[in-house]
Coordinates of C-alpha atoms and ligand atoms in Angstrom, one line a residue:
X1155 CA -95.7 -68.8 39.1
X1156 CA -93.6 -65.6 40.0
X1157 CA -91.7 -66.2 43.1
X1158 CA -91.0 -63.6 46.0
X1159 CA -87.9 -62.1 45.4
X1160 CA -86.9 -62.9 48.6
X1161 CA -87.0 -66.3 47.5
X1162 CA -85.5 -65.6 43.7
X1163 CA -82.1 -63.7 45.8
X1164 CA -81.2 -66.8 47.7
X1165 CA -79.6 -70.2 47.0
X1166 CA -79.7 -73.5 48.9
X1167 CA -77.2 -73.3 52.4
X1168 CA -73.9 -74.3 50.6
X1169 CA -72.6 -76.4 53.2
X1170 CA -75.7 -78.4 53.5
X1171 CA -75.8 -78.7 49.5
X1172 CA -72.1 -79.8 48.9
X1173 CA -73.1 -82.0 51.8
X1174 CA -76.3 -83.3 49.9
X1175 CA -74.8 -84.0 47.1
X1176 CA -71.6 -85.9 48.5
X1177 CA -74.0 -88.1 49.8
X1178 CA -76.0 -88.2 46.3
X1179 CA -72.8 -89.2 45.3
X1180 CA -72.0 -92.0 47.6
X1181 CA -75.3 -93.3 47.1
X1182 CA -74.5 -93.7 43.5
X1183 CA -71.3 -96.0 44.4
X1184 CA -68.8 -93.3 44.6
X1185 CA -66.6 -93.5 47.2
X1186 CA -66.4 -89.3 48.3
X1187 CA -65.0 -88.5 51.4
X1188 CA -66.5 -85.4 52.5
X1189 CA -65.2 -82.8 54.6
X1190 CA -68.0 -80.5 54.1
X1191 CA -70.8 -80.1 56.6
X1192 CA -70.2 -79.5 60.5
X1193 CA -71.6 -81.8 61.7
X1194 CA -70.3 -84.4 64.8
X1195 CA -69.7 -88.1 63.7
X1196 CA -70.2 -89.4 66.8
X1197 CA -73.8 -90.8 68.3
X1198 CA -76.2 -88.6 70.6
X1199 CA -74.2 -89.8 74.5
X1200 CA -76.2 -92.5 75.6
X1201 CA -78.0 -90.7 78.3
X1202 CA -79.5 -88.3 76.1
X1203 CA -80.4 -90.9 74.0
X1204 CA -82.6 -92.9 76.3
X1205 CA -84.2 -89.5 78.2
X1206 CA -85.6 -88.8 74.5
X1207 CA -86.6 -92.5 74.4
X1208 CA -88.2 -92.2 77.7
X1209 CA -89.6 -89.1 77.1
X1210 CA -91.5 -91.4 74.2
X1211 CA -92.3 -94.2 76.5
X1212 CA -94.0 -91.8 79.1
X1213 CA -96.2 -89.7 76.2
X1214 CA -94.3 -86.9 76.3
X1215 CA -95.3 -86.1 72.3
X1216 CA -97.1 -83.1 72.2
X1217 CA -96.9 -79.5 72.0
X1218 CA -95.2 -77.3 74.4
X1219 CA -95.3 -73.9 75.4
X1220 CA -94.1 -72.4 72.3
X1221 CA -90.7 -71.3 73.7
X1222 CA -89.7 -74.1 75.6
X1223 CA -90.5 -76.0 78.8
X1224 CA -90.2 -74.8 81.8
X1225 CA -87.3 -77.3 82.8
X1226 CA -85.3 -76.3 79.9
X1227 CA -84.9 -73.0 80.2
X1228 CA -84.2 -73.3 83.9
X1229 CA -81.6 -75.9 82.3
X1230 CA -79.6 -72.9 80.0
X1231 CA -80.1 -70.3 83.1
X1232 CA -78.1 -72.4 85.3
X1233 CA -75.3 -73.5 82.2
X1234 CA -75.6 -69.9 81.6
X1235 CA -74.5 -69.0 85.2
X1236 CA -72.4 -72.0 85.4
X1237 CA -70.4 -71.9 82.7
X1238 CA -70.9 -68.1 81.7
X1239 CA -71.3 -66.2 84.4
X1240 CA -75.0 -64.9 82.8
X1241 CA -77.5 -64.2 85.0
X1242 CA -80.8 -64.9 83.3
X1243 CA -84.1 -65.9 84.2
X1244 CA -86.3 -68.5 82.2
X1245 CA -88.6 -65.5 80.5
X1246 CA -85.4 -64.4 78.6
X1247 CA -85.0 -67.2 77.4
X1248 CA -86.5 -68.7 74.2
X1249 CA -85.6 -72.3 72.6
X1250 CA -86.3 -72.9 68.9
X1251 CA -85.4 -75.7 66.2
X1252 CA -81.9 -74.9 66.2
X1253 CA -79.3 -72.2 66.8
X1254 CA -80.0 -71.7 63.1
X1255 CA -83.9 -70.8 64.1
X1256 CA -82.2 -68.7 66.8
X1257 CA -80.4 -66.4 65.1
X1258 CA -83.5 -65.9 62.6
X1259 CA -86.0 -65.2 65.2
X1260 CA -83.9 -62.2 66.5
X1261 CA -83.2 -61.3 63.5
X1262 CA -87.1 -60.9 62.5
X1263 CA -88.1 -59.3 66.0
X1264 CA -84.8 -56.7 65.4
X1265 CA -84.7 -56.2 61.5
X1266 CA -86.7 -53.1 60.0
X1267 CA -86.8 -53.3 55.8
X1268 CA -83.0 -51.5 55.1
X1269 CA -81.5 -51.7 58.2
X1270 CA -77.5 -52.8 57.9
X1271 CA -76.2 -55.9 59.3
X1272 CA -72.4 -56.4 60.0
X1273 CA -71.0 -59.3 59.2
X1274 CA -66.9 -60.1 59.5
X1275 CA -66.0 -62.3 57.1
X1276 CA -65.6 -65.1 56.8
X1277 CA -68.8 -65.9 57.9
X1278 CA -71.2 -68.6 58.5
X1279 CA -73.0 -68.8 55.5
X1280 CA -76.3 -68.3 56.4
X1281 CA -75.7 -65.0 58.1
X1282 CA -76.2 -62.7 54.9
X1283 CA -79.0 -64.9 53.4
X1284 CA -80.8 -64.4 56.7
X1285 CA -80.6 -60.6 56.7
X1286 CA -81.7 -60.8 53.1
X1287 CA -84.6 -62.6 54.1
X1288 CA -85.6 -60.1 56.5
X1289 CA -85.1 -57.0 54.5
X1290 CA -81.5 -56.1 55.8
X1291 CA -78.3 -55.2 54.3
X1292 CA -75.4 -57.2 55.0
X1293 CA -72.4 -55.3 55.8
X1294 CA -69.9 -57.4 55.1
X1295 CA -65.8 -56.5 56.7
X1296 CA -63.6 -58.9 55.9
X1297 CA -61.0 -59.9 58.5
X1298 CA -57.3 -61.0 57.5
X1299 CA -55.3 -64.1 58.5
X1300 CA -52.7 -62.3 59.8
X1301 CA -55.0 -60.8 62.4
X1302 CA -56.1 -64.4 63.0
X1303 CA -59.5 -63.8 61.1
X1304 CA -60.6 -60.9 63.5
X1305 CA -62.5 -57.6 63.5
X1306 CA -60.6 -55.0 64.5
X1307 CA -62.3 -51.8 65.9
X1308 CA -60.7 -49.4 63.1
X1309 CA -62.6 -52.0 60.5
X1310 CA -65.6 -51.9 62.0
X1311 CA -65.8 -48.0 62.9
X1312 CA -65.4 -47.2 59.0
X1313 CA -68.6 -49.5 58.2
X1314 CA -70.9 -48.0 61.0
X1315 CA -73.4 -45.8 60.0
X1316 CA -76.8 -44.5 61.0
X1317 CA -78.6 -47.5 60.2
X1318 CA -76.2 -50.3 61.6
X1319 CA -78.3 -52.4 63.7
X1320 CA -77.0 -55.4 64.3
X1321 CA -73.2 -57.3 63.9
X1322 CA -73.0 -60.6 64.5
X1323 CA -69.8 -62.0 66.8
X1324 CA -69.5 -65.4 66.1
X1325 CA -66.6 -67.0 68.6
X1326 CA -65.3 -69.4 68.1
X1327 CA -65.7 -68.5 64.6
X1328 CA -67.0 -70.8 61.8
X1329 CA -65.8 -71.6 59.4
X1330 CA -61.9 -70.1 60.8
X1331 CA -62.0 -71.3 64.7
X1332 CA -60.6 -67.8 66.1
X1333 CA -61.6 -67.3 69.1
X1334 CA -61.8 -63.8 70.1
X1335 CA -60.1 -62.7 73.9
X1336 CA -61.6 -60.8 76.0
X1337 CA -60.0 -57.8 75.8
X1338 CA -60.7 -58.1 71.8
X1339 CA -64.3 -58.3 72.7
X1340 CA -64.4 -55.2 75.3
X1341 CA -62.8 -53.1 72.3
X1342 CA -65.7 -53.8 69.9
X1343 CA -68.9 -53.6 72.4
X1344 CA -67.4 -50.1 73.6
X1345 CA -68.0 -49.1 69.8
X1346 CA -71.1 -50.9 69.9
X1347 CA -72.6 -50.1 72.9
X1348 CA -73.3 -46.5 73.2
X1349 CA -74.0 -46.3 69.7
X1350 CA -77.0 -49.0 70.3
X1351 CA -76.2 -51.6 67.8
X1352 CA -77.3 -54.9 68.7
X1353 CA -74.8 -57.9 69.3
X1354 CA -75.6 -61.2 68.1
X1355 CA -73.2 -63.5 69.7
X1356 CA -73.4 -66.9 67.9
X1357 CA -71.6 -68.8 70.6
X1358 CA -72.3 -72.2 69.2
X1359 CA -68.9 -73.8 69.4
X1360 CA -68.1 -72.7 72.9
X1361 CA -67.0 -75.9 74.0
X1362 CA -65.0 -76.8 71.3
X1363 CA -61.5 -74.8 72.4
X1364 CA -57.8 -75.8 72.0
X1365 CA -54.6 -75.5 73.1
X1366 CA -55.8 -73.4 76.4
X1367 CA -57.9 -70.7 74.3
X1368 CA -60.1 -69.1 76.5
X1369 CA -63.8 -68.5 75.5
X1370 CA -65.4 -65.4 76.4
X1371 CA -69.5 -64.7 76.4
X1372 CA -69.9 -61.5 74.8
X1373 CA -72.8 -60.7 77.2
X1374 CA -70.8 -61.1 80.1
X1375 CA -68.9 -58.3 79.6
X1376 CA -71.0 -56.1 81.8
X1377 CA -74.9 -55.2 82.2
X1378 CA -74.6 -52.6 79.8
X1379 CA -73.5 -55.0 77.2
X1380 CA -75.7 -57.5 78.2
X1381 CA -78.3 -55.3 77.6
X1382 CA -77.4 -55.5 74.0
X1383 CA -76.9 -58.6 72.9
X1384 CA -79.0 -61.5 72.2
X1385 CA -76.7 -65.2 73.1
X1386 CA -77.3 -67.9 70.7
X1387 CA -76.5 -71.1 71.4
X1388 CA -77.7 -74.9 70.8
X1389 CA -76.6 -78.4 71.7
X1390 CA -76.4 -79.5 68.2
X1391 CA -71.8 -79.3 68.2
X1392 CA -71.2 -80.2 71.9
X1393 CA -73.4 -83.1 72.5
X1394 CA -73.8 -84.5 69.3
X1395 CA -77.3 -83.6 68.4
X1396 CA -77.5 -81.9 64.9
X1397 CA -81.0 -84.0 64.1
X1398 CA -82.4 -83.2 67.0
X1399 CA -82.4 -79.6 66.3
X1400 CA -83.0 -77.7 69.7
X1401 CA -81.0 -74.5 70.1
X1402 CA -81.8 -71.6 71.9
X1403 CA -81.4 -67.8 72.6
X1404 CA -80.8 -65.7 75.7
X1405 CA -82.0 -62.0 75.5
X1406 CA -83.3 -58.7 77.1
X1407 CA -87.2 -59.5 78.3
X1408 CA -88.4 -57.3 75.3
X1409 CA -86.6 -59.1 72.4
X1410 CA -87.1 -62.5 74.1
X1411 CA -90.7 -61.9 74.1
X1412 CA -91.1 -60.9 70.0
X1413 CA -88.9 -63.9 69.5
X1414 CA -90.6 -66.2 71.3
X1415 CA -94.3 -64.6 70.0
X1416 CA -92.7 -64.9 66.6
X1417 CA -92.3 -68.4 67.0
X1418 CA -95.9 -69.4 68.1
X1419 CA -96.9 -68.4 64.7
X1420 CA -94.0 -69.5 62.4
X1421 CA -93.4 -73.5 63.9
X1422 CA -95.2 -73.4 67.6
X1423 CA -92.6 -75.2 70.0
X1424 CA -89.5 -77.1 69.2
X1425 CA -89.9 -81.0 69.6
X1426 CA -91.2 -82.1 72.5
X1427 CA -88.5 -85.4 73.0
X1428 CA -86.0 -82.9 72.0
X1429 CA -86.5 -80.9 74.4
X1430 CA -86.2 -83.5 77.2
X1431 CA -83.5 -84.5 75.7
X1432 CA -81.3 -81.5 75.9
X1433 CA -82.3 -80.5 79.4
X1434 CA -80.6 -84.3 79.9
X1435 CA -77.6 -82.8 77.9
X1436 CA -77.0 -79.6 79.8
X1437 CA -77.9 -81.0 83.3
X1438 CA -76.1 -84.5 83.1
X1439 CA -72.6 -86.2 82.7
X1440 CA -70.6 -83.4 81.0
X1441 CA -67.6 -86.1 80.1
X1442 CA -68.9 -87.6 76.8
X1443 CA -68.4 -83.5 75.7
X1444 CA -64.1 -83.8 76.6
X1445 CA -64.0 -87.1 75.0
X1446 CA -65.5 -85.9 71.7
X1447 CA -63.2 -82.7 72.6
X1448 CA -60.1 -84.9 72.5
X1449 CA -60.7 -86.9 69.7
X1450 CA -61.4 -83.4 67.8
X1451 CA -57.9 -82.3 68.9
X1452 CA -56.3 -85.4 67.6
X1453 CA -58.0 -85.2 64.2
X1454 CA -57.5 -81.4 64.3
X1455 CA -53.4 -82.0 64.6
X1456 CA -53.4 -84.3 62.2
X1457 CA -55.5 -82.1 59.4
X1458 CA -54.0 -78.7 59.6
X1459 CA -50.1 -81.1 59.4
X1460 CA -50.9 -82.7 56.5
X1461 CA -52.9 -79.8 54.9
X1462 CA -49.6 -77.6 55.1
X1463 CA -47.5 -80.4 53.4
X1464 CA -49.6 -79.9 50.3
X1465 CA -48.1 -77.9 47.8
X1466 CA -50.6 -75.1 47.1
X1467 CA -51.8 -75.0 50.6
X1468 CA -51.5 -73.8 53.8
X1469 CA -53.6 -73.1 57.0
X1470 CA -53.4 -72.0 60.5
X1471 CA -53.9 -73.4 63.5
X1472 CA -57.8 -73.0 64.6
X1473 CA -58.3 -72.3 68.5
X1474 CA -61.6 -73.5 67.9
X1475 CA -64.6 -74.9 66.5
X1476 CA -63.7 -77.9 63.8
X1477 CA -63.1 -76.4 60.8
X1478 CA -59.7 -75.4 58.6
X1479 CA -60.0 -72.8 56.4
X1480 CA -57.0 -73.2 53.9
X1481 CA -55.6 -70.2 51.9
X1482 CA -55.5 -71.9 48.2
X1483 CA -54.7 -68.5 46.5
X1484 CA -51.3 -70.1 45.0
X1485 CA -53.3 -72.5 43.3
X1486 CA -55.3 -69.7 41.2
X1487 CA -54.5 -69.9 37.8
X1488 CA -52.9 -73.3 37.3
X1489 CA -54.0 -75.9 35.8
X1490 CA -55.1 -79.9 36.8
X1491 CA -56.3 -82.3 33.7
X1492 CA -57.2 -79.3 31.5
X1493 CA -59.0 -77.1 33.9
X1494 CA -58.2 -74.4 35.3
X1495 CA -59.0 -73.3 38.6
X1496 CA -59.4 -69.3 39.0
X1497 CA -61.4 -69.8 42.3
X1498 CA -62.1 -71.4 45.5
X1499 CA -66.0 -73.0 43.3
X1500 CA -63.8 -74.1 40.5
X1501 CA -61.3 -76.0 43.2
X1502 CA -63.8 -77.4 45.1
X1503 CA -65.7 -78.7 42.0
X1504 CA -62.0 -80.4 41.2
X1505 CA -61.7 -82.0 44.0
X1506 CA -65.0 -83.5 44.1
X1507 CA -65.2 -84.6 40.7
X1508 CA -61.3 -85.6 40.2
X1509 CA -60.5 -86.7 43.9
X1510 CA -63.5 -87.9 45.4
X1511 CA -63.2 -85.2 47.9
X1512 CA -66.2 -82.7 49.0
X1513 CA -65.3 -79.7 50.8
X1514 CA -66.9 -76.1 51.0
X1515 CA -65.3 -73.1 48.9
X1516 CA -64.2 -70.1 50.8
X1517 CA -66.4 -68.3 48.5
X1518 CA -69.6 -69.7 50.3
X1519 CA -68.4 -67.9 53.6
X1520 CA -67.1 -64.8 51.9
X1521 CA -63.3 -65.2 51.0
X1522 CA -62.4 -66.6 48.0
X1523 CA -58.6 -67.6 48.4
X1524 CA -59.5 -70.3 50.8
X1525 CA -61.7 -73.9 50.9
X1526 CA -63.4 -75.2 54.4
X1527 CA -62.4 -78.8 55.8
X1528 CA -64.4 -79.6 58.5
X1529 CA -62.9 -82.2 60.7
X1530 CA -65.7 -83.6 62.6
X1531 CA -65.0 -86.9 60.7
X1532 CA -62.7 -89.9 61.2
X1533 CA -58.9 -89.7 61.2
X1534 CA -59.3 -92.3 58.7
X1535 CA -61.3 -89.8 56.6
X1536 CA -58.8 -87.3 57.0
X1537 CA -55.9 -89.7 55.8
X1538 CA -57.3 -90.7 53.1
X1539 CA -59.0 -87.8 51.9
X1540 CA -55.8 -85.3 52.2
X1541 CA -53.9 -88.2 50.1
X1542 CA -56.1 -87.9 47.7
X1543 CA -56.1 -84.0 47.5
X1544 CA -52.0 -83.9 47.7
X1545 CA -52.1 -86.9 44.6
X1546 CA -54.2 -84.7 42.5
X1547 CA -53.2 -81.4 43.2
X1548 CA -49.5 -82.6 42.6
X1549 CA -50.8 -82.4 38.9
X1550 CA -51.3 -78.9 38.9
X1551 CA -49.4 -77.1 35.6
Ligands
LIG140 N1 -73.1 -75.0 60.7 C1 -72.7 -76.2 60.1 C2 -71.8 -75.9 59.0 O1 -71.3 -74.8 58.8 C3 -73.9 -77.0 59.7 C4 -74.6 -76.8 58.4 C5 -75.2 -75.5 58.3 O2 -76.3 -75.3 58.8 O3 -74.6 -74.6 57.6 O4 -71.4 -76.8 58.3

């Protein structure tokens, strides 16, 4: 059987395969501690919990309209207002499986066979698979660490051309946690803007800031900017909820409605309990989100400390999200029990197999010197697992 090429031109997500196969692993009796996928440790809050129990209880277990209830999206209209100043109304709205299903609706209402995607890297790593998948070209800029991992509008005016469509502005960024200021913002959409290229604004980790950062919505810029960008966002990070997959997408009336027709043939509504249950999320008791935000911070000190005492490493301090991105370039070309590492695959594939220790290469999100920890795991994780890394990498000749 000869496969699409679509389908021959992409692998599995990496972060979800190191993550499957840490847990292959563990299953086999090896103790791994993984640091690979984002995903929150703690349980669903217990009021969204029991409105998604409930929901079952009361026969609320069929399809919906295919872009969301009706409570729902007046839900994210009013956090939109609330917490983003984004006027919206319910029609511009359109909820899918996901943040993930999001970003890949817009992209196949927006994408035309050729059309050029900008991505900074380092990216999430399902950004330039996704424009693959729908004919685009990812333009890929990559940012530098001493710029604290962000576009800059010289970089990004030498990569536009006549058919850049789209960029995607993902803050606080995955997998580095900068979080992009305002005025940082303003200086790209005024580049963006009048040329007509769409913004997508992954804005998944909004709630997830440190140390005072300040998150900014990309649409709230102004109405002229609003008017070209589609906001993606999900409850998956800030309320626990990665399994019950319900993220969403805020746009201008037009592209809401080609998402949201899109969808009615590709997977119909998102999940009817879900659903209730992230209307619960957005409308109810907001502290579970600071207590998962300070035990993040905690664990978040503690990482990037003990990652810089490693010989061989060295990261800075993420404003947001929960991920490290360590620079492991000094380790290139050394050696640990007779193999050599020459890249962020070959250290990761060390660690795991030497040190227990699953974590995602930098190569996965489009810069090669440097390995993802995510810390959405237990200090004791993090302990252990960063002994283990400092023992082994300690060997290195
Ligand atoms: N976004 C998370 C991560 O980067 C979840 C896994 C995924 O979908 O990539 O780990």
């Amino acid at each position: 059987m000869q496969l699409a090429a679509r389908a021959r031109n992409i692998g599995a997500s990496p972060t979800l395969a190191m993550n499957a196969r840490a847990k292959e692993m563990v299953q086999q009796g090896i103790d791994v501690l993984s640091f690979t996928v984002g995903e929150p440790d703690f349980d669903t809050p217990i009021h969204i919990a029991e409105t998604g129990i409930e929901a079952i209880k009361d026969g609320f277990t069929r399809y919906t309209p295919a872009a969301g209830i009706p409570e729902l999206k007046e839900a994210i209209c009013t956090k939109l207002k609330r917490d983003n100043n984004l006027e919206y109304e319910p029609s511009d709205v359109v909820v899918s499986n996901g943040a993930k299903h999001s970003i890949y609706n817009a992209l196949q209402a927006l994408i035309e066979d050729g059309d050029e995607v900008i991505i900074p890297a380092p990216y999430w790593v399902s950004y330039t698979e996704m424009v693959k998948l729908n004919g685009g070209i990812p333009i890929v800029i990559p940012t530098m660490a001493d710029n604290g991992f962000k576009l800059t509008p010289e970089q990004l005016e030498e990569k536009l051309t006549d058919r850049t469509k789209a960029i995607f502005i993902n803050s606080p960024n995955n997998p580095t946690g900068a979080v992009y200021a305002k005025k940082e913002l303003e200086s790209l959409a005024s580049i963006l803007v009048p040329r007509g290229i769409v913004i997508i604004a992954d804005e998944v980790y909004e709630k997830l800031l440190y140390d005072g950062a300040v998150f900014t919505s990309v649409a709230s810029l102004g109405p002229d900017v609003k008017e070209h960008t589609v906001t993606i966002n999900g409850v998956s990070k800030t309320y626990a909820m990665t399994g019950w997959r319900i993220g969403y997408a805020a746009a201008p009336r037009a592209l809401a409605r080609a998402m949201a027709n899109i969808q009615s043939h590709a997977t119909s509504s998102p999940n009817s309990i879900a659903q209730l249950a992230a209307t619960a999320a957005l409308t109810g008791d907001q502290a579970p989100v600071q207590k998962m935000l300070a035990e993040f911070a905690r664990r978040r000190e503690l990482m990037v400390t003990k990652i810089n005492t490693i010989p061989g490493m060295s990261c800075r301090k993420p404003e947001g999200a929960f991920y490290v991105f360590a620079d492991v370039a000094d380790l290139f070309g050394r050696t640990i029990r007779g193999q050599q590492i020459n890249n962020s695959t070959d250290l990761a594939e060390l660690l795991l197999s030497e040190a227990h220790v699953a974590l995602v290469p930098g190569a996965a999100f489009g810069l090669d010197e440097f390995i993802r920890f995510s810390y959405a795991t237990s200090t004791d994780v993090i302990e252990r697992g960063l002994a283990r890394v400092k023992n082994v990498l300690a060997e290195a000749q």
